[in-house]
Amino acid sequence: MSWFAWGDPARALELDPGLRDLVAQVLRARLQDMPPVPEELVELPPSRLGPRLRELFAGVVGPGHVSTEDPVRLRHCGGKSTPDLLLRRAGRADPAPDAVLYPADHGEVERLLAVCSEERVAVVPFGGGTSVVGGVTPLRGGFHAVVSLDLRRLDRLVSVDPLSSTAVLGAGVRGPHAEAMLAEHGLTLGHLPQSHEYATIGGYAATRSSGQASSGYGRFEDMVVSLRVATPRGTLEAGGPPASAAGPDLRRLLLGSEGTLGVITEVGVRVRRAPERVLDEAWSFPDFASGADALRVLAQSDARPTMARVLDESETFVGAAMGGREAVPGCQAVLGFEGAPAEVEARAAAVREAMAEAGGTPLGPEPVAHWRENRFSSPYLRDTLLSAGILAETLETAASWTGLLPLYTAVSEALTGALEGDEGGAVVMCHVSHTYPTGASLYFTVATAAGPDPVARWGRAKRAATDAIVANGGTITHHHAVGSDHRPWMAAEIGPLGGDVLRAVKAALDPEGVLNPGKLIPDSD
Amino acid sequence: MSWFAWGDPARALELDPGLRDLVAQVLRARLQDMPPVPEELVELPPSRLGPRLRELFAGVVGPGHVSTEDPVRLRHCGGKSTPDLLLRRAGRADPAPDAVLYPADHGEVERLLAVCSEERVAVVPFGGGTSVVGGVTPLRGGFHAVVSLDLRRLDRLVSVDPLSSTAVLGAGVRGPHAEAMLAEHGLTLGHLPQSHEYATIGGYAATRSSGQASSGYGRFEDMVVSLRVATPRGTLEAGGPPASAAGPDLRRLLLGSEGTLGVITEVGVRVRRAPERVLDEAWSFPDFASGADALRVLAQSDARPTMARVLDESETFVGAAMGGREAVPGCQAVLGFEGAPAEVEARAAAVREAMAEAGGTPLGPEPVAHWRENRFSSPYLRDTLLSAGILAETLETAASWTGLLPLYTAVSEALTGALEGDEGGAVVMCHVSHTYPTGASLYFTVATAAGPDPVARWGRAKRAATDAIVANGGTITHHHAVGSDHRPWMAAEIGPLGGDVLRAVKAALDPEGVLNPGKLIPDSD
């Protein structure tokens, strides 16, 4: 992974000159070259790890698995939000961890946490490093040192039980590696968020991730059968049986805990047989309202697609323009079906009928194929735009079906209002990509001129959008998690007693408060 | 509800003489008449509610909604487990609450909890009173008084949002009342546990209930969209949006909290359109293993029945005998399908194929119709057996598909081993009635001679069975909850840190510890 951009530097995209002109015109902005500074010019604060701490850590993981080297620390100094990248591209890499630790297994994680708690060292779990909400930023939180706990060595398929459709995976297993190991057993997890190529199983669990095929495979939290978690006070294991009424479901307290309550080291997941048949179908709708309502009908029926998304007018238009295709007026929906052949055909037929009845026009499989080809590459485009002086960022929420369109309007207006001005305009696009019987997600993509202070510029837009979300019944995050970026709104999201509950659980498991300080859990009033 | 038996006294069942003989023969037991003592002979400890407390409570709910009358206290002195009924039938009604309070709404519940916390009075939330694990037993827990908080007046359909498929129901709404109010909007909840006729929405949520059609409608916890909970420290609201990644799902911490963390006053639920078509089909399998495996295949496929259960050989035989029908050798499975006509037909066809391939023989719809007629009446039969000196009780667990049959054998042997002896034998029956992709529930029914001390006799069997469950990877409860009866095994179920977490949350929300003491949450070591 690149230190200043999304992923593999070899896959960086070029901006087509025609497209470049179009972007400038639409945004009413002058494009400018904004290349990242060379790595050697990045200012990295010196490591504060003294010899004693180094020895203590090395005593657990071995000296070869404690790094204080600058290139390593630079690659653990934050996640992949646009502000993260803007700062690093400008040569700013503060905060950076004082060291990066690479434990081999659960036992080493547990012993490291005991050392960190004893020595009062902040510890930030690090999986794929793909957080876009500041979740892996190594905040010191008042402690004298902060270490990044890189879980990449916890990369095994620990066990598999095909009869029970379950597997246990190490927290550091990356998405494609999980699928490759499961494929050897004819199985799949089916969890494919946009971050899939880099994100890890532990990160999926810690952030309540949701994949692009959540309609069929469910959210990641719904796939988790069991969790093994290391805390400064020892090991907590939760779950196992397929269902239980033995008190509150403690798995759900650890899912979404973002490294603040413990470090997830192993995840038991529900797996499925790899689908024999994949069937794609795109549809066109006159407008976003009718497209979203068609997805509502599907989500509330018993015959649902495995993957369903509908783009608003802007995103439909831009998507076609980016692909060099003629835009169909209105809004595009892309559906995918996976499973056994007969079952897929039956479901697709039922869905086809419902879509036509909801006012849709079939577009065939091609637009879905195009989407599949590019499903993991949007973050690369962001890097290209950043280099051209265009700020591109996303944010997301969810609401009930009744509240969805009012929320869409409110957030769109908040973003546009915050970004319109001397620096040009903004393009605000949106899609629905996760549907439930009771509501759906909204995923916004924004592009606008970077301007002289793009971090502050985006900050204003983000605050306006999140305030609009809170005021209009949306959740502050549907699948990006909270991290440091959404933390100011957590009190509004869960209320003062909700905050008390999280702080109480943290005090029970992490009495010194060393685990990922400054993330997720709001301060008490 | 009867004070010594399951439900409506008018629906008590008679034991057919032929059946009576059969029971005596199978159990190798002499039947004896064991009628309950007359209500006037029940010894009820005097109420300890002094005039000051009475005035404080009356100041919140009005004097007419504070009762210290014996018949009222008797009907709140416990749940409906067989030991509960045995004790009451013998005239023992200790512990009994010192008073029963009937708040009108959330605000009154919150104010009552503030009074209880301030005055250090234990408070036991009471919904339908159908707990079979001691969940509503008014334990004093070291406090000088204990009150039962009867939520029957919170019986409104608070709101309904048909577009979003959600409704908000008062915690005191009973199952049939919920369905009747939703039916006026063409909607259904579809949650039908055996306790349905008496149990309440709040109780479903507090105990992580699971209904007989959980294959199609899901567990109750999966239907819950939002919760409003009163605590001694104020109100906690959780959930709302269809999905979120804003930290741990706090709904799931309140679901299953059994009145120990707060009092659930309103529950937002997902609802569905009332099914247009119901299709039933029974199947026969050579043995329990093949029947359970057929249900596994269905649970792991995309075309599942709405309701699926398979009875073991004993339960198949006894069920036929009780119904006066000839027993088909082997094991019976009953399946139900609900939904839109075409969708139901398609699903049923796919399931039919899978069942035949799994070795099943179709038996037509009649056995399912018989099951539907009697689905809520088994508890009445227990009362009849108790009056004839036969102890009948149930217990349940769940495990992975791989672990299911070993667990079945272990629990069956534990029960038989604990009950075989001088008092005769035991009939142990079992069915699978809740299936998941990763495993299933096991529901055991036991009948045996009451003997001279039936409570102690059942206690030995229950301990042996629960020890076997813990030793064989089962959960200590799949849908009956923990209460006081399963509490001794909670430390084994969730581990020491899991206990710390629950105690920490309780301390945050209920600092004086007045909420349902002695239930669910294990003591620290």
JSON list of C-alpha atoms in Angstrom, two decimals, chain A residues 161-166 207-209 219 221-222 225 231 233-237 240-258 261 269-273 293 296 299-300 302-304 338-340 343 346-347 398-403 436-441 473-482 490 493-494 497-502 504-505 508-509 520, chain B residues 161-166 207-209 219 221-222 225 231 233-237 240-258 261 269-273 293 296 299-300 302-304 338-340 343 346-347 398-403 436-441 473-482 490 493-494 497-502 504-505 508-509 520:
[
{"chain": "A", "resi": 161, "resn": "ASP", "atom": "CA", "xyz": [-16.45, -26.78, 9.79]},
{"chain": "A", "resi": 162, "resn": "PRO", "atom": "CA", "xyz": [-18.18, -27.28, 6.44]},
{"chain": "A", "resi": 163, "resn": "LEU", "atom": "CA", "xyz": [-21.15, -29.15, 7.96]},
{"chain": "A", "resi": 164, "resn": "SER", "atom": "CA", "xyz": [-21.91, -26.22, 10.23]},
{"chain": "A", "resi": 165, "resn": "SER", "atom": "CA", "xyz": [-20.97, -23.67, 7.54]},
{"chain": "A", "resi": 166, "resn": "THR", "atom": "CA", "xyz": [-18.49, -21.96, 9.82]},
{"chain": "A", "resi": 207, "resn": "THR", "atom": "CA", "xyz": [-16.06, -1.61, 12.46]},
{"chain": "A", "resi": 208, "resn": "ARG", "atom": "CA", "xyz": [-19.37, -3.40, 11.72]},
{"chain": "A", "resi": 209, "resn": "SER", "atom": "CA", "xyz": [-18.47, -3.48, 8.04]},
{"chain": "A", "resi": 219, "resn": "ARG", "atom": "CA", "xyz": [-23.70, -7.30, 7.13]},
{"chain": "A", "resi": 221, "resn": "GLU", "atom": "CA", "xyz": [-21.79, -8.47, 12.08]},
{"chain": "A", "resi": 222, "resn": "ASP", "atom": "CA", "xyz": [-24.55, -10.89, 11.00]},
{"chain": "A", "resi": 225, "resn": "VAL", "atom": "CA", "xyz": [-20.54, -16.57, 14.99]},
{"chain": "A", "resi": 231, "resn": "THR", "atom": "CA", "xyz": [-7.87, -7.20, 26.50]},
{"chain": "A", "resi": 233, "resn": "ARG", "atom": "CA", "xyz": [-7.37, -7.87, 31.61]},
{"chain": "A", "resi": 234, "resn": "GLY", "atom": "CA", "xyz": [-7.18, -11.14, 29.70]},
{"chain": "A", "resi": 235, "resn": "THR", "atom": "CA", "xyz": [-9.17, -12.96, 27.07]},
{"chain": "A", "resi": 236, "resn": "LEU", "atom": "CA", "xyz": [-12.85, -12.58, 26.34]},
{"chain": "A", "resi": 237, "resn": "GLU", "atom": "CA", "xyz": [-14.53, -15.15, 24.12]},
{"chain": "A", "resi": 240, "resn": "GLY", "atom": "CA", "xyz": [-20.19, -19.93, 19.41]},
{"chain": "A", "resi": 241, "resn": "PRO", "atom": "CA", "xyz": [-23.65, -21.52, 19.40]},
{"chain": "A", "resi": 242, "resn": "PRO", "atom": "CA", "xyz": [-25.90, -20.56, 16.47]},
{"chain": "A", "resi": 243, "resn": "ALA", "atom": "CA", "xyz": [-28.25, -18.65, 18.77]},
{"chain": "A", "resi": 244, "resn": "SER", "atom": "CA", "xyz": [-28.67, -18.10, 22.47]},
{"chain": "A", "resi": 245, "resn": "ALA", "atom": "CA", "xyz": [-30.83, -16.39, 25.07]},
{"chain": "A", "resi": 246, "resn": "ALA", "atom": "CA", "xyz": [-28.12, -16.48, 27.73]},
{"chain": "A", "resi": 247, "resn": "GLY", "atom": "CA", "xyz": [-28.19, -12.77, 28.49]},
{"chain": "A", "resi": 248, "resn": "PRO", "atom": "CA", "xyz": [-27.19, -9.94, 26.16]},
{"chain": "A", "resi": 249, "resn": "ASP", "atom": "CA", "xyz": [-25.24, -10.92, 23.06]},
{"chain": "A", "resi": 250, "resn": "LEU", "atom": "CA", "xyz": [-21.71, -9.90, 24.03]},
{"chain": "A", "resi": 251, "resn": "ARG", "atom": "CA", "xyz": [-20.49, -10.46, 20.47]},
{"chain": "A", "resi": 252, "resn": "ARG", "atom": "CA", "xyz": [-22.45, -7.36, 19.55]},
{"chain": "A", "resi": 253, "resn": "LEU", "atom": "CA", "xyz": [-20.67, -5.32, 22.17]},
{"chain": "A", "resi": 254, "resn": "LEU", "atom": "CA", "xyz": [-17.30, -6.26, 20.67]},
{"chain": "A", "resi": 255, "resn": "LEU", "atom": "CA", "xyz": [-18.44, -5.89, 17.06]},
{"chain": "A", "resi": 256, "resn": "GLY", "atom": "CA", "xyz": [-18.05, -2.19, 16.34]},
{"chain": "A", "resi": 257, "resn": "SER", "atom": "CA", "xyz": [-15.80, -1.59, 19.34]},
{"chain": "A", "resi": 258, "resn": "GLU", "atom": "CA", "xyz": [-13.05, -0.27, 17.03]},
{"chain": "A", "resi": 261, "resn": "LEU", "atom": "CA", "xyz": [-12.46, -2.42, 24.28]},
{"chain": "A", "resi": 269, "resn": "VAL", "atom": "CA", "xyz": [-17.78, -16.59, 10.64]},
{"chain": "A", "resi": 270, "resn": "ARG", "atom": "CA", "xyz": [-20.64, -18.17, 8.84]},
{"chain": "A", "resi": 271, "resn": "VAL", "atom": "CA", "xyz": [-19.52, -19.28, 5.38]},
{"chain": "A", "resi": 272, "resn": "ARG", "atom": "CA", "xyz": [-21.46, -20.45, 2.35]},
{"chain": "A", "resi": 273, "resn": "ARG", "atom": "CA", "xyz": [-20.92, -22.72, -0.54]},
{"chain": "A", "resi": 293, "resn": "ASP", "atom": "CA", "xyz": [-38.77, 2.71, -3.96]},
{"chain": "A", "resi": 296, "resn": "ARG", "atom": "CA", "xyz": [-37.70, -0.99, -1.02]},
{"chain": "A", "resi": 299, "resn": "ALA", "atom": "CA", "xyz": [-36.06, -5.56, 0.34]},
{"chain": "A", "resi": 300, "resn": "GLN", "atom": "CA", "xyz": [-39.49, -6.14, 1.82]},
{"chain": "A", "resi": 302, "resn": "ASP", "atom": "CA", "xyz": [-39.04, -12.74, 0.07]},
{"chain": "A", "resi": 303, "resn": "ALA", "atom": "CA", "xyz": [-37.31, -12.83, -3.30]},
{"chain": "A", "resi": 304, "resn": "ARG", "atom": "CA", "xyz": [-34.39, -10.45, -3.02]},
{"chain": "A", "resi": 338, "resn": "GLU", "atom": "CA", "xyz": [-25.78, -15.47, -6.64]},
{"chain": "A", "resi": 339, "resn": "GLY", "atom": "CA", "xyz": [-26.60, -19.04, -5.67]},
{"chain": "A", "resi": 340, "resn": "ALA", "atom": "CA", "xyz": [-27.70, -22.36, -7.08]},
{"chain": "A", "resi": 343, "resn": "GLU", "atom": "CA", "xyz": [-32.84, -20.79, -7.25]},
{"chain": "A", "resi": 346, "resn": "ALA", "atom": "CA", "xyz": [-36.46, -18.21, -9.84]},
{"chain": "A", "resi": 347, "resn": "ARG", "atom": "CA", "xyz": [-35.41, -15.26, -7.71]},
{"chain": "A", "resi": 398, "resn": "ALA", "atom": "CA", "xyz": [-28.85, 5.15, 6.71]},
{"chain": "A", "resi": 399, "resn": "ALA", "atom": "CA", "xyz": [-32.46, 5.86, 7.55]},
{"chain": "A", "resi": 400, "resn": "SER", "atom": "CA", "xyz": [-35.90, 4.32, 7.44]},
{"chain": "A", "resi": 401, "resn": "TRP", "atom": "CA", "xyz": [-37.61, 4.15, 4.06]},
{"chain": "A", "resi": 402, "resn": "THR", "atom": "CA", "xyz": [-39.95, 6.91, 5.18]},
{"chain": "A", "resi": 403, "resn": "GLY", "atom": "CA", "xyz": [-37.04, 9.12, 6.16]},
{"chain": "A", "resi": 436, "resn": "TYR", "atom": "CA", "xyz": [-33.12, -3.63, 4.57]},
{"chain": "A", "resi": 437, "resn": "PRO", "atom": "CA", "xyz": [-36.82, -4.29, 5.08]},
{"chain": "A", "resi": 438, "resn": "THR", "atom": "CA", "xyz": [-37.03, -1.17, 7.25]},
{"chain": "A", "resi": 439, "resn": "GLY", "atom": "CA", "xyz": [-34.75, 1.24, 5.39]},
{"chain": "A", "resi": 440, "resn": "ALA", "atom": "CA", "xyz": [-31.55, 1.75, 3.43]},
{"chain": "A", "resi": 441, "resn": "SER", "atom": "CA", "xyz": [-28.16, 3.39, 3.33]},
{"chain": "A", "resi": 473, "resn": "GLY", "atom": "CA", "xyz": [-32.99, 10.86, 11.71]},
{"chain": "A", "resi": 474, "resn": "GLY", "atom": "CA", "xyz": [-30.03, 9.26, 9.98]},
{"chain": "A", "resi": 475, "resn": "THR", "atom": "CA", "xyz": [-27.26, 7.32, 11.68]},
{"chain": "A", "resi": 476, "resn": "ILE", "atom": "CA", "xyz": [-23.90, 9.10, 11.71]},
{"chain": "A", "resi": 477, "resn": "THR", "atom": "CA", "xyz": [-22.39, 6.08, 9.94]},
{"chain": "A", "resi": 478, "resn": "HIS", "atom": "CA", "xyz": [-23.82, 3.05, 8.21]},
{"chain": "A", "resi": 479, "resn": "HIS", "atom": "CA", "xyz": [-20.55, 1.17, 7.60]},
{"chain": "A", "resi": 480, "resn": "HIS", "atom": "CA", "xyz": [-17.54, 3.48, 7.83]},
{"chain": "A", "resi": 481, "resn": "ALA", "atom": "CA", "xyz": [-17.55, 3.37, 11.65]},
{"chain": "A", "resi": 482, "resn": "VAL", "atom": "CA", "xyz": [-16.83, 6.21, 14.09]},
{"chain": "A", "resi": 490, "resn": "MET", "atom": "CA", "xyz": [-21.51, 9.99, 19.16]},
{"chain": "A", "resi": 493, "resn": "GLU", "atom": "CA", "xyz": [-26.19, 9.18, 18.34]},
{"chain": "A", "resi": 494, "resn": "ILE", "atom": "CA", "xyz": [-26.36, 7.12, 21.55]},
{"chain": "A", "resi": 497, "resn": "LEU", "atom": "CA", "xyz": [-26.51, 6.94, 29.11]},
{"chain": "A", "resi": 498, "resn": "GLY", "atom": "CA", "xyz": [-25.29, 5.15, 26.00]},
{"chain": "A", "resi": 499, "resn": "GLY", "atom": "CA", "xyz": [-21.96, 6.89, 26.48]},
{"chain": "A", "resi": 500, "resn": "ASP", "atom": "CA", "xyz": [-21.93, 5.89, 30.14]},
{"chain": "A", "resi": 501, "resn": "VAL", "atom": "CA", "xyz": [-22.45, 2.26, 29.13]},
{"chain": "A", "resi": 502, "resn": "LEU", "atom": "CA", "xyz": [-19.51, 2.28, 26.70]},
{"chain": "A", "resi": 504, "resn": "ALA", "atom": "CA", "xyz": [-18.24, 1.48, 31.89]},
{"chain": "A", "resi": 505, "resn": "VAL", "atom": "CA", "xyz": [-17.44, -1.46, 29.63]},
{"chain": "A", "resi": 508, "resn": "ALA", "atom": "CA", "xyz": [-13.96, -2.98, 33.00]},
{"chain": "A", "resi": 509, "resn": "LEU", "atom": "CA", "xyz": [-11.80, -4.32, 30.16]},
{"chain": "A", "resi": 520, "resn": "LEU", "atom": "CA", "xyz": [-15.37, 6.03, 19.18]},
{"chain": "B", "resi": 161, "resn": "ASP", "atom": "CA", "xyz": [-44.93, 3.12, 9.65]},
{"chain": "B", "resi": 162, "resn": "PRO", "atom": "CA", "xyz": [-46.18, 0.76, 6.93]},
{"chain": "B", "resi": 163, "resn": "LEU", "atom": "CA", "xyz": [-43.75, 2.11, 4.31]},
{"chain": "B", "resi": 164, "resn": "SER", "atom": "CA", "xyz": [-40.78, 1.29, 6.53]},
{"chain": "B", "resi": 165, "resn": "SER", "atom": "CA", "xyz": [-42.40, -1.93, 7.79]},
{"chain": "B", "resi": 166, "resn": "THR", "atom": "CA", "xyz": [-42.03, -0.88, 11.40]},
{"chain": "B", "resi": 207, "resn": "THR", "atom": "CA", "xyz": [-35.48, -12.56, 27.12]},
{"chain": "B", "resi": 208, "resn": "ARG", "atom": "CA", "xyz": [-34.32, -12.84, 23.47]},
{"chain": "B", "resi": 209, "resn": "SER", "atom": "CA", "xyz": [-37.40, -14.87, 22.67]},
{"chain": "B", "resi": 219, "resn": "ARG", "atom": "CA", "xyz": [-35.70, -14.45, 16.35]},
{"chain": "B", "resi": 221, "resn": "GLU", "atom": "CA", "xyz": [-34.05, -9.85, 18.70]},
{"chain": "B", "resi": 222, "resn": "ASP", "atom": "CA", "xyz": [-33.67, -9.72, 14.92]},
{"chain": "B", "resi": 225, "resn": "VAL", "atom": "CA", "xyz": [-35.49, -1.93, 15.41]},
{"chain": "B", "resi": 231, "resn": "THR", "atom": "CA", "xyz": [-33.33, 2.95, 34.18]},
{"chain": "B", "resi": 233, "resn": "ARG", "atom": "CA", "xyz": [-30.45, 6.88, 35.96]},
{"chain": "B", "resi": 234, "resn": "GLY", "atom": "CA", "xyz": [-32.90, 7.98, 33.28]},
{"chain": "B", "resi": 235, "resn": "THR", "atom": "CA", "xyz": [-33.89, 6.94, 29.80]},
{"chain": "B", "resi": 236, "resn": "LEU", "atom": "CA", "xyz": [-31.79, 5.03, 27.31]},
{"chain": "B", "resi": 237, "resn": "GLU", "atom": "CA", "xyz": [-32.96, 4.86, 23.71]},
{"chain": "B", "resi": 240, "resn": "GLY", "atom": "CA", "xyz": [-33.82, 3.36, 15.10]},
{"chain": "B", "resi": 241, "resn": "PRO", "atom": "CA", "xyz": [-31.99, 3.38, 11.76]},
{"chain": "B", "resi": 242, "resn": "PRO", "atom": "CA", "xyz": [-32.15, 0.12, 9.80]},
{"chain": "B", "resi": 243, "resn": "ALA", "atom": "CA", "xyz": [-28.42, -0.48, 10.30]},
{"chain": "B", "resi": 244, "resn": "SER", "atom": "CA", "xyz": [-25.49, 1.40, 11.73]},
{"chain": "B", "resi": 245, "resn": "ALA", "atom": "CA", "xyz": [-21.76, 1.20, 12.35]},
{"chain": "B", "resi": 246, "resn": "ALA", "atom": "CA", "xyz": [-21.82, 3.83, 15.09]},
{"chain": "B", "resi": 247, "resn": "GLY", "atom": "CA", "xyz": [-20.10, 1.70, 17.71]},
{"chain": "B", "resi": 248, "resn": "PRO", "atom": "CA", "xyz": [-21.43, -1.44, 19.34]},
{"chain": "B", "resi": 249, "resn": "ASP", "atom": "CA", "xyz": [-25.14, -2.14, 18.86]},
{"chain": "B", "resi": 250, "resn": "LEU", "atom": "CA", "xyz": [-26.53, -1.11, 22.24]},
{"chain": "B", "resi": 251, "resn": "ARG", "atom": "CA", "xyz": [-29.92, -2.64, 21.39]},
{"chain": "B", "resi": 252, "resn": "ARG", "atom": "CA", "xyz": [-28.24, -6.00, 21.73]},
{"chain": "B", "resi": 253, "resn": "LEU", "atom": "CA", "xyz": [-27.04, -5.17, 25.21]},
{"chain": "B", "resi": 254, "resn": "LEU", "atom": "CA", "xyz": [-30.60, -4.43, 26.33]},
{"chain": "B", "resi": 255, "resn": "LEU", "atom": "CA", "xyz": [-32.13, -7.37, 24.47]},
{"chain": "B", "resi": 256, "resn": "GLY", "atom": "CA", "xyz": [-31.72, -10.29, 26.84]},
{"chain": "B", "resi": 257, "resn": "SER", "atom": "CA", "xyz": [-31.03, -8.06, 29.85]},
{"chain": "B", "resi": 258, "resn": "GLU", "atom": "CA", "xyz": [-34.01, -9.61, 31.68]},
{"chain": "B", "resi": 261, "resn": "LEU", "atom": "CA", "xyz": [-30.22, -3.24, 33.36]},
{"chain": "B", "resi": 269, "resn": "VAL", "atom": "CA", "xyz": [-40.26, -3.84, 15.63]},
{"chain": "B", "resi": 270, "resn": "ARG", "atom": "CA", "xyz": [-40.05, -4.81, 12.04]},
{"chain": "B", "resi": 271, "resn": "VAL", "atom": "CA", "xyz": [-43.46, -5.92, 10.79]},
{"chain": "B", "resi": 272, "resn": "ARG", "atom": "CA", "xyz": [-44.55, -7.67, 7.62]},
{"chain": "B", "resi": 273, "resn": "ARG", "atom": "CA", "xyz": [-47.57, -7.78, 5.47]},
{"chain": "B", "resi": 293, "resn": "ASP", "atom": "CA", "xyz": [-29.85, -33.32, 8.63]},
{"chain": "B", "resi": 296, "resn": "ARG", "atom": "CA", "xyz": [-29.75, -28.52, 8.03]},
{"chain": "B", "resi": 299, "resn": "ALA", "atom": "CA", "xyz": [-31.38, -23.93, 6.71]},
{"chain": "B", "resi": 300, "resn": "GLN", "atom": "CA", "xyz": [-28.26, -23.66, 4.57]},
{"chain": "B", "resi": 302, "resn": "ASP", "atom": "CA", "xyz": [-31.82, -20.03, 0.00]},
{"chain": "B", "resi": 303, "resn": "ALA", "atom": "CA", "xyz": [-35.28, -21.60, -0.16]},
{"chain": "B", "resi": 304, "resn": "ARG", "atom": "CA", "xyz": [-36.30, -22.16, 3.43]},
{"chain": "B", "resi": 338, "resn": "GLU", "atom": "CA", "xyz": [-46.10, -18.29, 4.62]},
{"chain": "B", "resi": 339, "resn": "GLY", "atom": "CA", "xyz": [-46.02, -15.43, 2.14]},
{"chain": "B", "resi": 340, "resn": "ALA", "atom": "CA", "xyz": [-47.29, -14.38, -1.25]},
{"chain": "B", "resi": 343, "resn": "GLU", "atom": "CA", "xyz": [-43.44, -17.19, -3.74]},
{"chain": "B", "resi": 346, "resn": "ALA", "atom": "CA", "xyz": [-41.93, -21.81, -5.46]},
{"chain": "B", "resi": 347, "resn": "ARG", "atom": "CA", "xyz": [-40.28, -22.15, -2.07]},
{"chain": "B", "resi": 398, "resn": "ALA", "atom": "CA", "xyz": [-28.59, -25.01, 20.78]},
{"chain": "B", "resi": 399, "resn": "ALA", "atom": "CA", "xyz": [-25.38, -26.11, 19.13]},
{"chain": "B", "resi": 400, "resn": "SER", "atom": "CA", "xyz": [-23.62, -26.20, 15.80]},
{"chain": "B", "resi": 401, "resn": "TRP", "atom": "CA", "xyz": [-24.79, -28.79, 13.29]},
{"chain": "B", "resi": 402, "resn": "THR", "atom": "CA", "xyz": [-21.60, -30.73, 13.92]},
{"chain": "B", "resi": 403, "resn": "GLY", "atom": "CA", "xyz": [-22.20, -30.72, 17.65]},
{"chain": "B", "resi": 436, "resn": "TYR", "atom": "CA", "xyz": [-29.92, -21.63, 11.48]},
{"chain": "B", "resi": 437, "resn": "PRO", "atom": "CA", "xyz": [-27.29, -22.01, 8.77]},
{"chain": "B", "resi": 438, "resn": "THR", "atom": "CA", "xyz": [-24.72, -22.85, 11.44]},
{"chain": "B", "resi": 439, "resn": "GLY", "atom": "CA", "xyz": [-26.73, -25.01, 13.84]},
{"chain": "B", "resi": 440, "resn": "ALA", "atom": "CA", "xyz": [-30.03, -25.60, 15.57]},
{"chain": "B", "resi": 441, "resn": "SER", "atom": "CA", "xyz": [-31.87, -25.73, 18.86]},
{"chain": "B", "resi": 473, "resn": "GLY", "atom": "CA", "xyz": [-20.65, -27.07, 23.53]},
{"chain": "B", "resi": 474, "resn": "GLY", "atom": "CA", "xyz": [-24.31, -26.13, 23.85]},
{"chain": "B", "resi": 475, "resn": "THR", "atom": "CA", "xyz": [-25.63, -22.82, 25.09]},
{"chain": "B", "resi": 476, "resn": "ILE", "atom": "CA", "xyz": [-27.32, -22.97, 28.49]},
{"chain": "B", "resi": 477, "resn": "THR", "atom": "CA", "xyz": [-30.47, -21.55, 26.90]},
{"chain": "B", "resi": 478, "resn": "HIS", "atom": "CA", "xyz": [-31.63, -21.00, 23.36]},
{"chain": "B", "resi": 479, "resn": "HIS", "atom": "CA", "xyz": [-34.82, -19.05, 24.09]},
{"chain": "B", "resi": 480, "resn": "HIS", "atom": "CA", "xyz": [-35.97, -19.57, 27.70]},
{"chain": "B", "resi": 481, "resn": "ALA", "atom": "CA", "xyz": [-33.44, -17.03, 29.03]},
{"chain": "B", "resi": 482, "resn": "VAL", "atom": "CA", "xyz": [-31.40, -17.19, 32.24]},
{"chain": "B", "resi": 490, "resn": "MET", "atom": "CA", "xyz": [-23.64, -18.03, 33.41]},
{"chain": "B", "resi": 493, "resn": "GLU", "atom": "CA", "xyz": [-21.31, -19.47, 29.45]},
{"chain": "B", "resi": 494, "resn": "ILE", "atom": "CA", "xyz": [-19.70, -16.03, 29.20]},
{"chain": "B", "resi": 497, "resn": "LEU", "atom": "CA", "xyz": [-14.59, -11.09, 31.78]},
{"chain": "B", "resi": 498, "resn": "GLY", "atom": "CA", "xyz": [-18.07, -11.45, 30.29]},
{"chain": "B", "resi": 499, "resn": "GLY", "atom": "CA", "xyz": [-19.41, -11.31, 33.83]},
{"chain": "B", "resi": 500, "resn": "ASP", "atom": "CA", "xyz": [-17.30, -8.23, 34.53]},
{"chain": "B", "resi": 501, "resn": "VAL", "atom": "CA", "xyz": [-18.78, -6.53, 31.49]},
{"chain": "B", "resi": 502, "resn": "LEU", "atom": "CA", "xyz": [-22.37, -7.18, 32.57]},
{"chain": "B", "resi": 504, "resn": "ALA", "atom": "CA", "xyz": [-20.01, -2.88, 34.82]},
{"chain": "B", "resi": 505, "resn": "VAL", "atom": "CA", "xyz": [-22.99, -2.04, 32.63]},
{"chain": "B", "resi": 508, "resn": "ALA", "atom": "CA", "xyz": [-23.55, 2.30, 35.22]},
{"chain": "B", "resi": 509, "resn": "LEU", "atom": "CA", "xyz": [-27.32, 2.08, 34.76]},
{"chain": "B", "resi": 520, "resn": "LEU", "atom": "CA", "xyz": [-29.01, -13.33, 34.98]}
]
